[in-house]
Short mmCIF file of C-alpha atoms and ligand atoms in Angstrom, two decimals:
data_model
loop_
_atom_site.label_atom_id
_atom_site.label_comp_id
_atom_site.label_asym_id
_atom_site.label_seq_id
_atom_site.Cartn_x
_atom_site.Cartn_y
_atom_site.Cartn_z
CA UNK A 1 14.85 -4.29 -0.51
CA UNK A 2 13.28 -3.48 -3.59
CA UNK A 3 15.03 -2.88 -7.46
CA UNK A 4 12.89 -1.59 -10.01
CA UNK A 5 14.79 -1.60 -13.41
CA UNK A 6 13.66 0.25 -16.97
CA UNK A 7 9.65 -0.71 -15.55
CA UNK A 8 7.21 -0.09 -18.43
CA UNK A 9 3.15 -0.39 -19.44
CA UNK A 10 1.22 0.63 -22.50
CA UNK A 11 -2.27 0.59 -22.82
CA UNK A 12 -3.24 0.50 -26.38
CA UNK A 13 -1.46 4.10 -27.44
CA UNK A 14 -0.88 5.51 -24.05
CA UNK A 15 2.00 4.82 -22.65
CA UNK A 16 1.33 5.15 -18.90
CA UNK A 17 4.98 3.85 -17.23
CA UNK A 18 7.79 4.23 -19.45
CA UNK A 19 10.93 2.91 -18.31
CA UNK A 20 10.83 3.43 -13.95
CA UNK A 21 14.10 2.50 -12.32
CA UNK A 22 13.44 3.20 -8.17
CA UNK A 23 15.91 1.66 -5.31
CA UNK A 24 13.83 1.70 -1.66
CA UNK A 25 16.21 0.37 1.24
CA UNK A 26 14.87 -1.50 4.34
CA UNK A 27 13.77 1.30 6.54
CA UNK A 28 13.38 3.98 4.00
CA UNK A 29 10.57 5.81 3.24
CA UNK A 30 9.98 6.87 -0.75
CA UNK A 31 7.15 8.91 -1.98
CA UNK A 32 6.26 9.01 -5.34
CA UNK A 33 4.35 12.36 -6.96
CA UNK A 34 3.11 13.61 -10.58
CA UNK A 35 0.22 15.31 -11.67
CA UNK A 36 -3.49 12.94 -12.03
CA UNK A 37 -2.18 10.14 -15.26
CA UNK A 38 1.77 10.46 -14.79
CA UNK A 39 1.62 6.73 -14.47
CA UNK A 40 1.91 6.27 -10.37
CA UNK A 41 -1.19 3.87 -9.40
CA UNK A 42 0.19 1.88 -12.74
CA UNK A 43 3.92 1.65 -11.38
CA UNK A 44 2.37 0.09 -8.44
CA UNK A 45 -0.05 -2.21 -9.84
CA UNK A 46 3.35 -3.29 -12.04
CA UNK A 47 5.41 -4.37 -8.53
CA UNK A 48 2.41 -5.70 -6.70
CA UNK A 49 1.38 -8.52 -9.39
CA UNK A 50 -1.72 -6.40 -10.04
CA UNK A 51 -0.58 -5.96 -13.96
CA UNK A 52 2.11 -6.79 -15.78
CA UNK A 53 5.09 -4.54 -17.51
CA UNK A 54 5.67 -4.98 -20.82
CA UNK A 55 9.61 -4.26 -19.62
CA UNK A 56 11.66 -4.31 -17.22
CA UNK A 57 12.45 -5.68 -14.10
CA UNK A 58 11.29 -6.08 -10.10
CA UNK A 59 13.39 -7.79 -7.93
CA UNK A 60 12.16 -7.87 -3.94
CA UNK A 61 14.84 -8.75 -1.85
CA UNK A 62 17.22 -10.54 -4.53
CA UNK A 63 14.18 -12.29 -5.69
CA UNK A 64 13.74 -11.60 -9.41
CA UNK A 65 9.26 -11.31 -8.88
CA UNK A 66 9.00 -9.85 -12.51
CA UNK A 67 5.10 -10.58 -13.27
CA UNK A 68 5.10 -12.24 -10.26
CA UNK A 69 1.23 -13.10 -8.72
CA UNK A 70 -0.08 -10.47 -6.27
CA UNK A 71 -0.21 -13.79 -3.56
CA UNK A 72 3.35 -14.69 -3.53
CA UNK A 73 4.28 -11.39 -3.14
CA UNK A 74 2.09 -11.13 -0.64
CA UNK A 75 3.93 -13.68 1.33
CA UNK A 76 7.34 -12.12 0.42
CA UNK A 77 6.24 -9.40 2.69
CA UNK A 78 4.53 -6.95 0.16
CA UNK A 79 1.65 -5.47 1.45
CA UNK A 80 -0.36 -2.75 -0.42
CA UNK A 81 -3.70 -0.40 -0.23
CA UNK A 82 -5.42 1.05 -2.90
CA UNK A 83 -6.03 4.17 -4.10
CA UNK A 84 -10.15 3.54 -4.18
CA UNK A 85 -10.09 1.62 -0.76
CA UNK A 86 -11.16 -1.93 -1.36
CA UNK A 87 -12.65 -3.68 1.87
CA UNK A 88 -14.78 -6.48 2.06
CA UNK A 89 -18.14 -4.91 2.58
CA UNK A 90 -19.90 -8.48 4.18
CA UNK A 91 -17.19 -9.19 6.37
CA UNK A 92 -16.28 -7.43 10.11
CA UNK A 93 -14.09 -5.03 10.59
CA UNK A 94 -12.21 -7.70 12.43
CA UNK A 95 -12.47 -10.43 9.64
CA UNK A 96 -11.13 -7.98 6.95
CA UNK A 97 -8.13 -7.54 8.65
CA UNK A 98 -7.59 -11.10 9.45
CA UNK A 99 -7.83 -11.84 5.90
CA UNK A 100 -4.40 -9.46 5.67
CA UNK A 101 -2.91 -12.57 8.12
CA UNK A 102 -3.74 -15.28 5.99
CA UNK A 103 -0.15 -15.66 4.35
CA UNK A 104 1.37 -15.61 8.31
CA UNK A 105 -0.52 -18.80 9.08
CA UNK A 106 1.38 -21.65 9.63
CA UNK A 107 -0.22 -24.65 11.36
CA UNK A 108 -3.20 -23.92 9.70
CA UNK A 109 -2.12 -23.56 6.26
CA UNK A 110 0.09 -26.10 5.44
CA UNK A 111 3.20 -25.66 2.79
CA UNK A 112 2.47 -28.48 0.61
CA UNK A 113 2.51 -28.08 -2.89
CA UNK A 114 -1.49 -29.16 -4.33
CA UNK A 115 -2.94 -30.46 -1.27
CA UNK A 116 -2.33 -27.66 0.58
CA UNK A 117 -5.50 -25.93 0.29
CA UNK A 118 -7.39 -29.50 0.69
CA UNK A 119 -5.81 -29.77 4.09
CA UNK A 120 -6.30 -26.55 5.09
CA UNK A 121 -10.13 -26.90 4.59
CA UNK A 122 -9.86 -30.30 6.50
CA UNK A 123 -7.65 -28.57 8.90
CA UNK A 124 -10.62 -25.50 9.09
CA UNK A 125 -13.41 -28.33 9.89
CA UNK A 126 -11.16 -30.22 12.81
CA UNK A 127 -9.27 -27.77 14.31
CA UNK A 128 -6.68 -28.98 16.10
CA UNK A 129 -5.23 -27.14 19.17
CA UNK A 130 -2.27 -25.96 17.11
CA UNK A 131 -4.66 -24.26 14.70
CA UNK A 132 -6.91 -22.48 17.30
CA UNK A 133 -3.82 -21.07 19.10
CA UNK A 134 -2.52 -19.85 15.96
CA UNK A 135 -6.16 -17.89 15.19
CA UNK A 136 -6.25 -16.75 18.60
CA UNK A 137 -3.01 -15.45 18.55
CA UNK A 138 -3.60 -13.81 14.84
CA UNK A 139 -6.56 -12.30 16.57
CA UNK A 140 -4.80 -10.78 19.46
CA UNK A 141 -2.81 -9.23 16.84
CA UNK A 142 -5.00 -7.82 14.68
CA UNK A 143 -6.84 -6.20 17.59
CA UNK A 144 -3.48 -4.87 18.39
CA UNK A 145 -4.18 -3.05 14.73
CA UNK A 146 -6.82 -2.07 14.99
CA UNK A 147 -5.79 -0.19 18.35
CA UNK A 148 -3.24 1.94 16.28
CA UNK A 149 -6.71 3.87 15.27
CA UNK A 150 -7.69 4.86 18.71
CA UNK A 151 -11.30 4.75 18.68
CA UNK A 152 -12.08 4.55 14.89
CA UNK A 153 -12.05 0.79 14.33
CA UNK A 154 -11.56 -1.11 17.68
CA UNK A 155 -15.07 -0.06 18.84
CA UNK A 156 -16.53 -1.28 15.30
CA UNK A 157 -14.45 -4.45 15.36
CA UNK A 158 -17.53 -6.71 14.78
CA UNK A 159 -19.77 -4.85 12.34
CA UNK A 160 -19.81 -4.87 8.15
CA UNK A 161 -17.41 -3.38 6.69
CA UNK A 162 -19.90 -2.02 4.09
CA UNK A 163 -21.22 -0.18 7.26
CA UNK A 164 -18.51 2.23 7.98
CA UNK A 165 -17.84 5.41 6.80
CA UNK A 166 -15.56 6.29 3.85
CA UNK A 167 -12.91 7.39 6.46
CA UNK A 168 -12.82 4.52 8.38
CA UNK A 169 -13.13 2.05 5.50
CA UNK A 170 -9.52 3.21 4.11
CA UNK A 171 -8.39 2.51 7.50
CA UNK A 172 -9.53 -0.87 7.32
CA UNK A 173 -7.65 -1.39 4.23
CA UNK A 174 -4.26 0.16 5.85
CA UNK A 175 -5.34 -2.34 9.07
CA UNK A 176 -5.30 -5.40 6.56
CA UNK A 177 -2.20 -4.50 4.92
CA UNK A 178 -0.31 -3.92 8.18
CA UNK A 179 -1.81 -7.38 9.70
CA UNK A 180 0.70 -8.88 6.86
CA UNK A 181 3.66 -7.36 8.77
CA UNK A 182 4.59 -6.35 5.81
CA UNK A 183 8.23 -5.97 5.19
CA UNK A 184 7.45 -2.96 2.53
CA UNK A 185 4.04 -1.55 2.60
CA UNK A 186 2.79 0.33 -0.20
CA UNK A 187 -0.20 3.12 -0.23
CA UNK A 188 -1.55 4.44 -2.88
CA UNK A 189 -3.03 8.33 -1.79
CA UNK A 190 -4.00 6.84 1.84
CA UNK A 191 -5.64 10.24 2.22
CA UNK A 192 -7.65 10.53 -0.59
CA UNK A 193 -11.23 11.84 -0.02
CA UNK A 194 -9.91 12.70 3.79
CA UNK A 195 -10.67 15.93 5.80
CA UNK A 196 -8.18 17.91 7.52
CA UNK A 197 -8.85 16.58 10.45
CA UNK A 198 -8.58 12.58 9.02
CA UNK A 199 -5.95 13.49 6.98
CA UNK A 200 -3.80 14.92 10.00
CA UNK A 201 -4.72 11.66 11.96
CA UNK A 202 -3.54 9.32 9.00
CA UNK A 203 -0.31 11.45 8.52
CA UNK A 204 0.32 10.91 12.12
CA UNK A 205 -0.43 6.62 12.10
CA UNK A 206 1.86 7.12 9.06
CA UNK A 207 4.78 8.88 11.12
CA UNK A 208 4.30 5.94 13.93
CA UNK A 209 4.75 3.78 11.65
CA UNK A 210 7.94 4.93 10.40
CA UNK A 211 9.35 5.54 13.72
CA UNK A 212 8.91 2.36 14.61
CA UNK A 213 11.39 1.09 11.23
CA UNK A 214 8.42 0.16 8.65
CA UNK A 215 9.55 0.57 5.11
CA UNK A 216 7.21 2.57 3.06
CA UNK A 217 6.30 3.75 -0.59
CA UNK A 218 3.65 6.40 -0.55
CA UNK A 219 1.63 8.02 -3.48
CA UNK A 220 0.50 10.89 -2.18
CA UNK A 221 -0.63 14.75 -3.93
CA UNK A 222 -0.67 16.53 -0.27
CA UNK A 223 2.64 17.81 -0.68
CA UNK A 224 2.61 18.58 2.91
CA UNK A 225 2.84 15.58 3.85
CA UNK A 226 5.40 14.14 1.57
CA UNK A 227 7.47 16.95 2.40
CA UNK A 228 6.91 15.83 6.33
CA UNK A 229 7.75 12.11 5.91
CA UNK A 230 9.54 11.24 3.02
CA UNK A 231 13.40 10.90 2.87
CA UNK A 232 13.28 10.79 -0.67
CA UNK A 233 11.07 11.26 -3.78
CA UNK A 234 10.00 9.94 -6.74
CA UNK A 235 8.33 12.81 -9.48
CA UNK A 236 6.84 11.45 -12.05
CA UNK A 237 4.60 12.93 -15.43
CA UNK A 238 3.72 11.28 -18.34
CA UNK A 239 5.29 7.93 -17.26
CA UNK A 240 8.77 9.02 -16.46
CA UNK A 241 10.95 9.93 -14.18
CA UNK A 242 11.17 14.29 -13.98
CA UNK A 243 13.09 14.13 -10.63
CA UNK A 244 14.38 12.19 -7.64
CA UNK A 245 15.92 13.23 -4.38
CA UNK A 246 15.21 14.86 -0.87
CA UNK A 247 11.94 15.87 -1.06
CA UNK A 248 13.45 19.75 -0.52
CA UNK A 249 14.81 19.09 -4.00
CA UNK A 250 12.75 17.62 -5.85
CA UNK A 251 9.64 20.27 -5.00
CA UNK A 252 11.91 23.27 -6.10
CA UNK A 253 13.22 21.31 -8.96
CA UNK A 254 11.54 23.34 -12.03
CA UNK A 255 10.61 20.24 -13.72
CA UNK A 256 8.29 19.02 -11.38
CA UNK A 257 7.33 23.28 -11.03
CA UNK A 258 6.38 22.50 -14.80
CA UNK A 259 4.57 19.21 -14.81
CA UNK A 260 2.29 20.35 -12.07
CA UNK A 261 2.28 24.02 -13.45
CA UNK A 262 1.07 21.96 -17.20
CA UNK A 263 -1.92 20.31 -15.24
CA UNK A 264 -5.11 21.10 -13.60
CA UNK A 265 -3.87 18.92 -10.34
CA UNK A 266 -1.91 21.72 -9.55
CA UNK A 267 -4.53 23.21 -7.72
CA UNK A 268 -4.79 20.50 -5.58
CA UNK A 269 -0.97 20.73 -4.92
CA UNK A 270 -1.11 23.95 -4.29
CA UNK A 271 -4.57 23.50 -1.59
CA UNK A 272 -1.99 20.95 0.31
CA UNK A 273 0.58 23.58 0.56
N1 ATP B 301 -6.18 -0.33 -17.26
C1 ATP B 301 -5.93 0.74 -18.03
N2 ATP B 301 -6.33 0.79 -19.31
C2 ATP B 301 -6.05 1.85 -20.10
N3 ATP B 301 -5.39 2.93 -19.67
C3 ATP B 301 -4.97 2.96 -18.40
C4 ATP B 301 -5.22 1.87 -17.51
N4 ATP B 301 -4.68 2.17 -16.30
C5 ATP B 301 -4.13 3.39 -16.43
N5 ATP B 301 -4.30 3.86 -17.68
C6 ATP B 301 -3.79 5.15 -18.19
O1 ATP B 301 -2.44 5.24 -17.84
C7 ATP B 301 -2.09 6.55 -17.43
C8 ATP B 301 -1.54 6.54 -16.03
O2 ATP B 301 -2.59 6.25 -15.12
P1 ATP B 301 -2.35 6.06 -13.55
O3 ATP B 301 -3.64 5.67 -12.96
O4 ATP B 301 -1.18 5.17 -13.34
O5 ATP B 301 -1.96 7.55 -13.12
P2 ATP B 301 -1.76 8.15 -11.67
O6 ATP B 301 -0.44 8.83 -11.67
O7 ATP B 301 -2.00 7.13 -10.64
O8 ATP B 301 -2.91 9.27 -11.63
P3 ATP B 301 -3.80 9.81 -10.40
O9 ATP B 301 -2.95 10.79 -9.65
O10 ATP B 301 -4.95 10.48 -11.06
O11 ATP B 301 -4.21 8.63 -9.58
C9 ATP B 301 -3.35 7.38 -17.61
O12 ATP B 301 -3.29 8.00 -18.88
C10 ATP B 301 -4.45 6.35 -17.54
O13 ATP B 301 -5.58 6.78 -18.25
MG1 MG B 302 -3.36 6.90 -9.13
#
């Protein structure tokens, strides 16, 4: 589903991805680890249309999307949170995750080159049938999302974002991404800033979601929870590849022992052990 090929970014003298090749099939799940700056948030901002490499190659489903915008990604199928949640703090909890929709609306957005967006405001002030069965129906769904949280969102589906706590705002942010029906959804350390208890919880919406076929690419430093979910991994320091393999492997390997041994994350690795 997705080809990354010799993937690379500088910024000024640091080089912070230096030449990433990773292969994730349809139904796989791929975590990617490294100590804090090995380049990880970067190598996703490079395949989500966030930034763009100064090498090398993406290519999402035999699409070449090299430098492609974030948008049309988006309505490739790539969905992706971020690793210092972004929600949209004057809109519902509902809202935000009906923006994640947007690129599944047909009738009311329609695929003409230009006009489009013109007739999709004129569309949005007469709303024809087909339109308000399509927003009901989007609706349904995304309260369907929201349900996946048990009682964190649903109850809070019509107050601010900008209201909720830090928990429950990253879970808005997975809730958007999944109302995309993503075919590959990306998260960038869902479970940063979490609790135990939240981060348990997460780990668990994570495992649903890969039981039920959902491919996934996962930053993540609990090791735990790599360990748990991945069937492969990605290590990564200084911008390159150290390892790759089942996560078994690649945790033992003594490279990755090194990298995190040669930084001060370690001790977070170690806390997640
Ligand atoms: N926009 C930018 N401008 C300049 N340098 C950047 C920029 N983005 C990232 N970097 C640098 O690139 C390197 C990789 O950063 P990146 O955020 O990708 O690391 P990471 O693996 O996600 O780290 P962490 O685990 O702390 O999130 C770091 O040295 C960082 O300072
Ligand atoms: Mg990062």
């Amino acid at each position: 589903m997705l080809q990354v090929r010799g993937l690379a970014r500088r910024f000024g003298g640091v080089t912070a991805v230096a030449g990433i090749d990773l292969d994730v099939a349809e139904g796989e799940f791929v975590s990617i680890i490294g100590p804090n700056g090995a380049g990880k948030s970067t190598l996703f901002n490079l395949m989500s249309g966030l930034d763009r490499p100064d090498a090398g190659s993406v290519r999402f489903d035999g699409v070449d999307v090299t430098g492609a915008r974030p948008e049309r990604l988006a309505a490739l199928g790539l969905a992706r949170t971020f690793q210092h949640g972004r929600v949209f703090g004057n809109l519902s909890v509902l809202d935000n995750v009906l923006v994640g929709a947007h690129t599944r609306l047909r009738a009311a957005r329609p695929a003409v080159p230009v006009l489009g967006a013109l007739l999709e405001l004129a569309l949005a002030a007469i709303l024809p049938g087909s339109v308000r069965a399509e927003e009901r129906a989007l609706r349904a769904d995304a309260e369907k999302i929201l349900a996946m949280f048990g009682d964190r969102l649903l109850p809070r589906r019509d107050q601010p974002a900008f209201g909720l706590s830090y928990a429950n705002r990253r879970r808005v942010e997975i809730a958007r991404a999944l109302a995309l029906r993503p075919r590959l959804l990306m998260m960038d350390e869902p479970t940063a800033g979490m609790n135990e208890t939240e981060t348990a919880e997460m780990q668990e919406l994570i495992a649903g979601l890969k039981a039920r076929g959902q491919t996934i690419l996962l930053i993540e430093h609990k090791l735990e929870m790599v360990m748990r979910l991945s069937d492969r991994v990605l290590a990564m320091d200084d911008g390159r590849r150290i390892a790759e393999g089942p996560p078994d492997a690649v945790r033992h390997d003594p490279a990755v022992i090194e990298a995190y041994l040669g930084h001060a994350s370690m001790g977070q690795a170690e806390a997640a052990e």
